[in-house]
Amino acid sequence: MCGIGAEQVHDEFAAAGVRQTESDDPPCTDEELRRRWNAGGGGLARVTPAEDKPWGFKEFALMDPDNNLLRFAKPD
């Protein structure tokens, strides 16, 4: 299998300024998301660390500015 690893993709999001958060951070409430949206300047998108999962994948999650949860993974 070719391609780049999940950690490399994660690092590209982080370098682009996507706010980093921990995997176990609670999700934002609708009220908090509305407050951030009204404040402007982005800040809604966030990414968790790339972690080795017990099922044999390196994985991270990205919440995009439209509040879509995207998971990225690649087998170790």
Short mmCIF file of the N, C-alpha and C atoms (twelve columns), coordinates in Angstrom:
data_MODEL
# 
_entry.id   MODEL 
# 
loop_
_atom_site.group_PDB 
_atom_site.id 
_atom_site.type_symbol 
_atom_site.label_atom_id 
_atom_site.label_alt_id 
_atom_site.label_comp_id 
_atom_site.label_asym_id 
_atom_site.label_seq_id 
_atom_site.Cartn_x 
_atom_site.Cartn_y 
_atom_site.Cartn_z 
_atom_site.pdbx_PDB_model_num 
ATOM 1   N N  . MET A 1  0.854   -1.166 0.000  1 
ATOM 2   C CA . MET A 1  0.000   0.000  0.000  1 
ATOM 3   C C  . MET A 1  0.902   1.232  0.000  1 
ATOM 4   N N  . CYS A 2  0.615   2.189  -0.853 1 
ATOM 5   C CA . CYS A 2  1.424   3.405  -0.901 1 
ATOM 6   C C  . CYS A 2  0.603   4.580  -0.375 1 
ATOM 7   N N  . GLY A 3  1.237   5.693  -0.267 1 
ATOM 8   C CA . GLY A 3  0.565   6.886  0.227  1 
ATOM 9   C C  . GLY A 3  1.274   7.411  1.453  1 
ATOM 10  N N  . ILE A 4  0.737   8.490  1.972  1 
ATOM 11  C CA . ILE A 4  1.354   9.074  3.156  1 
ATOM 12  C C  . ILE A 4  0.630   8.595  4.399  1 
ATOM 13  N N  . GLY A 5  1.307   8.692  5.531  1 
ATOM 14  C CA . GLY A 5  0.749   8.217  6.782  1 
ATOM 15  C C  . GLY A 5  -0.209  9.203  7.419  1 
ATOM 16  N N  . ALA A 6  -1.011  8.695  8.345  1 
ATOM 17  C CA . ALA A 6  -1.979  9.533  9.056  1 
ATOM 18  C C  . ALA A 6  -1.274  10.650 9.808  1 
ATOM 19  N N  . GLU A 7  -0.109  10.371 10.368 1 
ATOM 20  C CA . GLU A 7  0.609   11.395 11.128 1 
ATOM 21  C C  . GLU A 7  1.058   12.547 10.225 1 
ATOM 22  N N  . GLN A 8  1.462   12.231 9.001  1 
ATOM 23  C CA . GLN A 8  1.863   13.289 8.066  1 
ATOM 24  C C  . GLN A 8  0.678   14.178 7.699  1 
ATOM 25  N N  . VAL A 9  -0.474  13.564 7.467  1 
ATOM 26  C CA . VAL A 9  -1.676  14.342 7.139  1 
ATOM 27  C C  . VAL A 9  -2.053  15.216 8.336  1 
ATOM 28  N N  . HIS A 10 -1.997  14.624 9.538  1 
ATOM 29  C CA . HIS A 10 -2.280  15.380 10.756 1 
ATOM 30  C C  . HIS A 10 -1.370  16.601 10.854 1 
ATOM 31  N N  . ASP A 11 -0.081  16.400 10.627 1 
ATOM 32  C CA . ASP A 11 0.886   17.494 10.730 1 
ATOM 33  C C  . ASP A 11 0.598   18.604 9.723  1 
ATOM 34  N N  . GLU A 12 0.084   18.235 8.552  1 
ATOM 35  C CA . GLU A 12 -0.269  19.252 7.554  1 
ATOM 36  C C  . GLU A 12 -1.448  20.105 8.031  1 
ATOM 37  N N  . PHE A 13 -2.446  19.467 8.652  1 
ATOM 38  C CA . PHE A 13 -3.568  20.236 9.209  1 
ATOM 39  C C  . PHE A 13 -3.068  21.164 10.313 1 
ATOM 40  N N  . ALA A 14 -2.206  20.651 11.193 1 
ATOM 41  C CA . ALA A 14 -1.674  21.464 12.293 1 
ATOM 42  C C  . ALA A 14 -0.863  22.643 11.749 1 
ATOM 43  N N  . ALA A 15 -0.048  22.399 10.718 1 
ATOM 44  C CA . ALA A 15 0.761   23.469 10.121 1 
ATOM 45  C C  . ALA A 15 -0.119  24.524 9.460  1 
ATOM 46  N N  . ALA A 16 -1.300  24.132 9.007  1 
ATOM 47  C CA . ALA A 16 -2.228  25.074 8.378  1 
ATOM 48  C C  . ALA A 16 -3.002  25.893 9.412  1 
ATOM 49  N N  . GLY A 17 -2.755  25.613 10.701 1 
ATOM 50  C CA . GLY A 17 -3.382  26.406 11.749 1 
ATOM 51  C C  . GLY A 17 -4.643  25.837 12.342 1 
ATOM 52  N N  . VAL A 18 -4.973  24.576 12.022 1 
ATOM 53  C CA . VAL A 18 -6.151  23.962 12.635 1 
ATOM 54  C C  . VAL A 18 -5.856  23.761 14.117 1 
ATOM 55  N N  . ARG A 19 -6.762  24.214 14.964 1 
ATOM 56  C CA . ARG A 19 -6.573  24.125 16.410 1 
ATOM 57  C C  . ARG A 19 -6.472  22.669 16.850 1 
ATOM 58  N N  . GLN A 20 -5.464  22.374 17.659 1 
ATOM 59  C CA . GLN A 20 -5.272  21.010 18.139 1 
ATOM 60  C C  . GLN A 20 -5.978  20.841 19.470 1 
ATOM 61  N N  . THR A 21 -6.552  19.678 19.656 1 
ATOM 62  C CA . THR A 21 -7.290  19.347 20.862 1 
ATOM 63  C C  . THR A 21 -6.961  17.914 21.240 1 
ATOM 64  N N  . GLU A 22 -7.336  17.501 22.402 1 
ATOM 65  C CA . GLU A 22 -7.093  16.124 22.839 1 
ATOM 66  C C  . GLU A 22 -8.261  15.234 22.442 1 
ATOM 67  N N  . SER A 23 -8.003  13.934 22.308 1 
ATOM 68  C CA . SER A 23 -9.030  12.981 21.890 1 
ATOM 69  C C  . SER A 23 -10.210 12.953 22.848 1 
ATOM 70  N N  . ASP A 24 -9.937  13.168 24.136 1 
ATOM 71  C CA . ASP A 24 -11.006 13.049 25.121 1 
ATOM 72  C C  . ASP A 24 -11.623 14.389 25.500 1 
ATOM 73  N N  . ASP A 25 -11.286 15.472 24.754 1 
ATOM 74  C CA . ASP A 25 -11.936 16.756 25.003 1 
ATOM 75  C C  . ASP A 25 -13.425 16.622 24.693 1 
ATOM 76  N N  . PRO A 26 -14.272 17.222 25.537 1 
ATOM 77  C CA . PRO A 26 -15.704 17.133 25.225 1 
ATOM 78  C C  . PRO A 26 -16.024 17.907 23.959 1 
ATOM 79  N N  . PRO A 27 -17.020 17.460 23.205 1 
ATOM 80  C CA . PRO A 27 -17.404 18.202 22.004 1 
ATOM 81  C C  . PRO A 27 -17.955 19.570 22.383 1 
ATOM 82  N N  . CYS A 28 -17.826 20.513 21.479 1 
ATOM 83  C CA . CYS A 28 -18.366 21.857 21.728 1 
ATOM 84  C C  . CYS A 28 -19.882 21.799 21.676 1 
ATOM 85  N N  . THR A 29 -20.491 22.627 22.504 1 
ATOM 86  C CA . THR A 29 -21.940 22.746 22.460 1 
ATOM 87  C C  . THR A 29 -22.333 23.631 21.276 1 
ATOM 88  N N  . ASP A 30 -23.572 23.556 20.885 1 
ATOM 89  C CA . ASP A 30 -24.062 24.430 19.810 1 
ATOM 90  C C  . ASP A 30 -23.850 25.892 20.179 1 
ATOM 91  N N  . GLU A 31 -24.077 26.215 21.448 1 
ATOM 92  C CA . GLU A 31 -23.901 27.595 21.905 1 
ATOM 93  C C  . GLU A 31 -22.447 28.046 21.743 1 
ATOM 94  N N  . GLU A 32 -21.503 27.186 22.108 1 
ATOM 95  C CA . GLU A 32 -20.082 27.524 21.968 1 
ATOM 96  C C  . GLU A 32 -19.699 27.669 20.502 1 
ATOM 97  N N  . LEU A 33 -20.197 26.796 19.654 1 
ATOM 98  C CA . LEU A 33 -19.903 26.904 18.225 1 
ATOM 99  C C  . LEU A 33 -20.471 28.199 17.654 1 
ATOM 100 N N  . ARG A 34 -21.688 28.572 18.063 1 
ATOM 101 C CA . ARG A 34 -22.280 29.836 17.590 1 
ATOM 102 C C  . ARG A 34 -21.458 31.028 18.066 1 
ATOM 103 N N  . ARG A 35 -20.981 30.974 19.323 1 
ATOM 104 C CA . ARG A 35 -20.164 32.066 19.855 1 
ATOM 105 C C  . ARG A 35 -18.887 32.222 19.030 1 
ATOM 106 N N  . ARG A 36 -18.217 31.092 18.727 1 
ATOM 107 C CA . ARG A 36 -16.987 31.148 17.924 1 
ATOM 108 C C  . ARG A 36 -17.279 31.651 16.519 1 
ATOM 109 N N  . TRP A 37 -18.387 31.192 15.940 1 
ATOM 110 C CA . TRP A 37 -18.742 31.617 14.581 1 
ATOM 111 C C  . TRP A 37 -18.973 33.123 14.553 1 
ATOM 112 N N  . ASN A 38 -19.727 33.644 15.516 1 
ATOM 113 C CA . ASN A 38 -20.031 35.070 15.570 1 
ATOM 114 C C  . ASN A 38 -18.792 35.907 15.850 1 
ATOM 115 N N  . ALA A 39 -17.815 35.333 16.561 1 
ATOM 116 C CA . ALA A 39 -16.574 36.055 16.855 1 
ATOM 117 C C  . ALA A 39 -15.708 36.188 15.607 1 
ATOM 118 N N  . GLY A 40 -15.953 35.337 14.614 1 
ATOM 119 C CA . GLY A 40 -15.192 35.380 13.363 1 
ATOM 120 C C  . GLY A 40 -13.791 34.820 13.531 1 
ATOM 121 N N  . GLY A 41 -13.036 34.863 12.457 1 
ATOM 122 C CA . GLY A 41 -11.650 34.406 12.496 1 
ATOM 123 C C  . GLY A 41 -11.473 32.909 12.529 1 
ATOM 124 N N  . GLY A 42 -12.487 32.167 12.171 1 
ATOM 125 C CA . GLY A 42 -12.333 30.707 12.170 1 
ATOM 126 C C  . GLY A 42 -12.325 30.163 13.584 1 
ATOM 127 N N  . GLY A 43 -11.512 29.164 13.815 1 
ATOM 128 C CA . GLY A 43 -11.412 28.580 15.139 1 
ATOM 129 C C  . GLY A 43 -12.390 27.465 15.401 1 
ATOM 130 N N  . LEU A 44 -13.258 27.168 14.442 1 
ATOM 131 C CA . LEU A 44 -14.189 26.071 14.646 1 
ATOM 132 C C  . LEU A 44 -13.545 24.728 14.346 1 
ATOM 133 N N  . ALA A 45 -12.681 24.697 13.357 1 
ATOM 134 C CA . ALA A 45 -12.035 23.431 12.995 1 
ATOM 135 C C  . ALA A 45 -11.065 23.028 14.103 1 
ATOM 136 N N  . ARG A 46 -10.984 21.730 14.356 1 
ATOM 137 C CA . ARG A 46 -10.039 21.229 15.342 1 
ATOM 138 C C  . ARG A 46 -9.631  19.809 14.980 1 
ATOM 139 N N  . VAL A 47 -8.465  19.408 15.455 1 
ATOM 140 C CA . VAL A 47 -7.915  18.101 15.115 1 
ATOM 141 C C  . VAL A 47 -7.356  17.458 16.382 1 
ATOM 142 N N  . THR A 48 -7.565  16.152 16.520 1 
ATOM 143 C CA . THR A 48 -7.005  15.409 17.655 1 
ATOM 144 C C  . THR A 48 -5.614  14.902 17.286 1 
ATOM 145 N N  . PRO A 49 -4.820  14.485 18.272 1 
ATOM 146 C CA . PRO A 49 -3.498  13.940 17.962 1 
ATOM 147 C C  . PRO A 49 -3.611  12.636 17.160 1 
ATOM 148 N N  . ALA A 50 -2.595  12.351 16.356 1 
ATOM 149 C CA . ALA A 50 -2.520  11.059 15.670 1 
ATOM 150 C C  . ALA A 50 -2.070  10.030 16.705 1 
ATOM 151 N N  . GLU A 51 -2.871  8.981  16.897 1 
ATOM 152 C CA . GLU A 51 -2.602  7.996  17.945 1 
ATOM 153 C C  . GLU A 51 -2.633  6.580  17.386 1 
ATOM 154 N N  . ASP A 52 -1.820  5.710  17.978 1 
ATOM 155 C CA . ASP A 52 -1.875  4.285  17.667 1 
ATOM 156 C C  . ASP A 52 -3.085  3.697  18.381 1 
ATOM 157 N N  . LYS A 53 -3.961  3.065  17.625 1 
ATOM 158 C CA . LYS A 53 -5.178  2.489  18.199 1 
ATOM 159 C C  . LYS A 53 -4.993  0.983  18.395 1 
ATOM 160 N N  . PRO A 54 -5.744  0.384  19.331 1 
ATOM 161 C CA . PRO A 54 -5.603  -1.049 19.604 1 
ATOM 162 C C  . PRO A 54 -5.932  -1.942 18.405 1 
ATOM 163 N N  . TRP A 55 -6.688  -1.424 17.434 1 
ATOM 164 C CA . TRP A 55 -7.059  -2.228 16.270 1 
ATOM 165 C C  . TRP A 55 -6.027  -2.149 15.156 1 
ATOM 166 N N  . GLY A 56 -4.835  -1.580 15.467 1 
ATOM 167 C CA . GLY A 56 -3.726  -1.625 14.524 1 
ATOM 168 C C  . GLY A 56 -3.654  -0.484 13.524 1 
ATOM 169 N N  . PHE A 57 -4.283  0.618  13.831 1 
ATOM 170 C CA . PHE A 57 -4.255  1.781  12.941 1 
ATOM 171 C C  . PHE A 57 -3.673  2.988  13.667 1 
ATOM 172 N N  . LYS A 58 -3.026  3.863  12.929 1 
ATOM 173 C CA . LYS A 58 -2.676  5.206  13.399 1 
ATOM 174 C C  . LYS A 58 -3.848  6.063  12.944 1 
ATOM 175 N N  . GLU A 59 -4.468  6.783  13.876 1 
ATOM 176 C CA . GLU A 59 -5.730  7.440  13.567 1 
ATOM 177 C C  . GLU A 59 -5.809  8.814  14.246 1 
ATOM 178 N N  . PHE A 60 -6.514  9.749  13.587 1 
ATOM 179 C CA . PHE A 60 -6.865  11.028 14.211 1 
ATOM 180 C C  . PHE A 60 -8.205  11.476 13.657 1 
ATOM 181 N N  . ALA A 61 -8.806  12.432 14.342 1 
ATOM 182 C CA . ALA A 61 -10.100 12.965 13.917 1 
ATOM 183 C C  . ALA A 61 -9.967  14.456 13.663 1 
ATOM 184 N N  . LEU A 62 -10.735 14.931 12.703 1 
ATOM 185 C CA . LEU A 62 -10.790 16.347 12.363 1 
ATOM 186 C C  . LEU A 62 -12.245 16.773 12.381 1 
ATOM 187 N N  . MET A 63 -12.540 17.845 13.092 1 
ATOM 188 C CA . MET A 63 -13.860 18.465 13.029 1 
ATOM 189 C C  . MET A 63 -13.679 19.683 12.142 1 
ATOM 190 N N  . ASP A 64 -14.322 19.688 10.978 1 
ATOM 191 C CA . ASP A 64 -14.120 20.791 10.037 1 
ATOM 192 C C  . ASP A 64 -14.970 21.999 10.429 1 
ATOM 193 N N  . PRO A 65 -14.772 23.143 9.763  1 
ATOM 194 C CA . PRO A 65 -15.509 24.360 10.139 1 
ATOM 195 C C  . PRO A 65 -17.027 24.236 10.025 1 
ATOM 196 N N  . ASP A 66 -17.521 23.268 9.256  1 
ATOM 197 C CA . ASP A 66 -18.960 23.055 9.142  1 
ATOM 198 C C  . ASP A 66 -19.467 22.029 10.144 1 
ATOM 199 N N  . ASN A 67 -18.592 21.650 11.094 1 
ATOM 200 C CA . ASN A 67 -18.939 20.727 12.170 1 
ATOM 201 C C  . ASN A 67 -19.096 19.282 11.690 1 
ATOM 202 N N  . ASN A 68 -18.432 18.918 10.588 1 
ATOM 203 C CA . ASN A 68 -18.400 17.527 10.130 1 
ATOM 204 C C  . ASN A 68 -17.226 16.832 10.804 1 
ATOM 205 N N  . LEU A 69 -17.462 15.642 11.349 1 
ATOM 206 C CA . LEU A 69 -16.400 14.874 11.972 1 
ATOM 207 C C  . LEU A 69 -15.812 13.926 10.930 1 
ATOM 208 N N  . LEU A 70 -14.518 14.067 10.676 1 
ATOM 209 C CA . LEU A 70 -13.816 13.230 9.704  1 
ATOM 210 C C  . LEU A 70 -12.733 12.450 10.436 1 
ATOM 211 N N  . ARG A 71 -12.626 11.166 10.164 1 
ATOM 212 C CA . ARG A 71 -11.588 10.334 10.768 1 
ATOM 213 C C  . ARG A 71 -10.619 9.921  9.681  1 
ATOM 214 N N  . PHE A 72 -9.322  9.993  10.015 1 
ATOM 215 C CA . PHE A 72 -8.261  9.592  9.117  1 
ATOM 216 C C  . PHE A 72 -7.490  8.474  9.786  1 
ATOM 217 N N  . ALA A 73 -7.221  7.405  9.052  1 
ATOM 218 C CA . ALA A 73 -6.513  6.266  9.630  1 
ATOM 219 C C  . ALA A 73 -5.695  5.561  8.560  1 
ATOM 220 N N  . LYS A 74 -4.639  4.906  9.028  1 
ATOM 221 C CA . LYS A 74 -3.830  4.089  8.155  1 
ATOM 222 C C  . LYS A 74 -3.290  2.937  8.987  1 
ATOM 223 N N  . PRO A 75 -3.296  1.723  8.424  1 
ATOM 224 C CA . PRO A 75 -2.770  0.594  9.189  1 
ATOM 225 C C  . PRO A 75 -1.316  0.830  9.571  1 
ATOM 226 N N  . ASP A 76 -0.956  0.392  10.777 1 
ATOM 227 C CA . ASP A 76 0.446   0.504  11.213 1 
ATOM 228 C C  . ASP A 76 1.341   -0.406 10.402 1 
# 
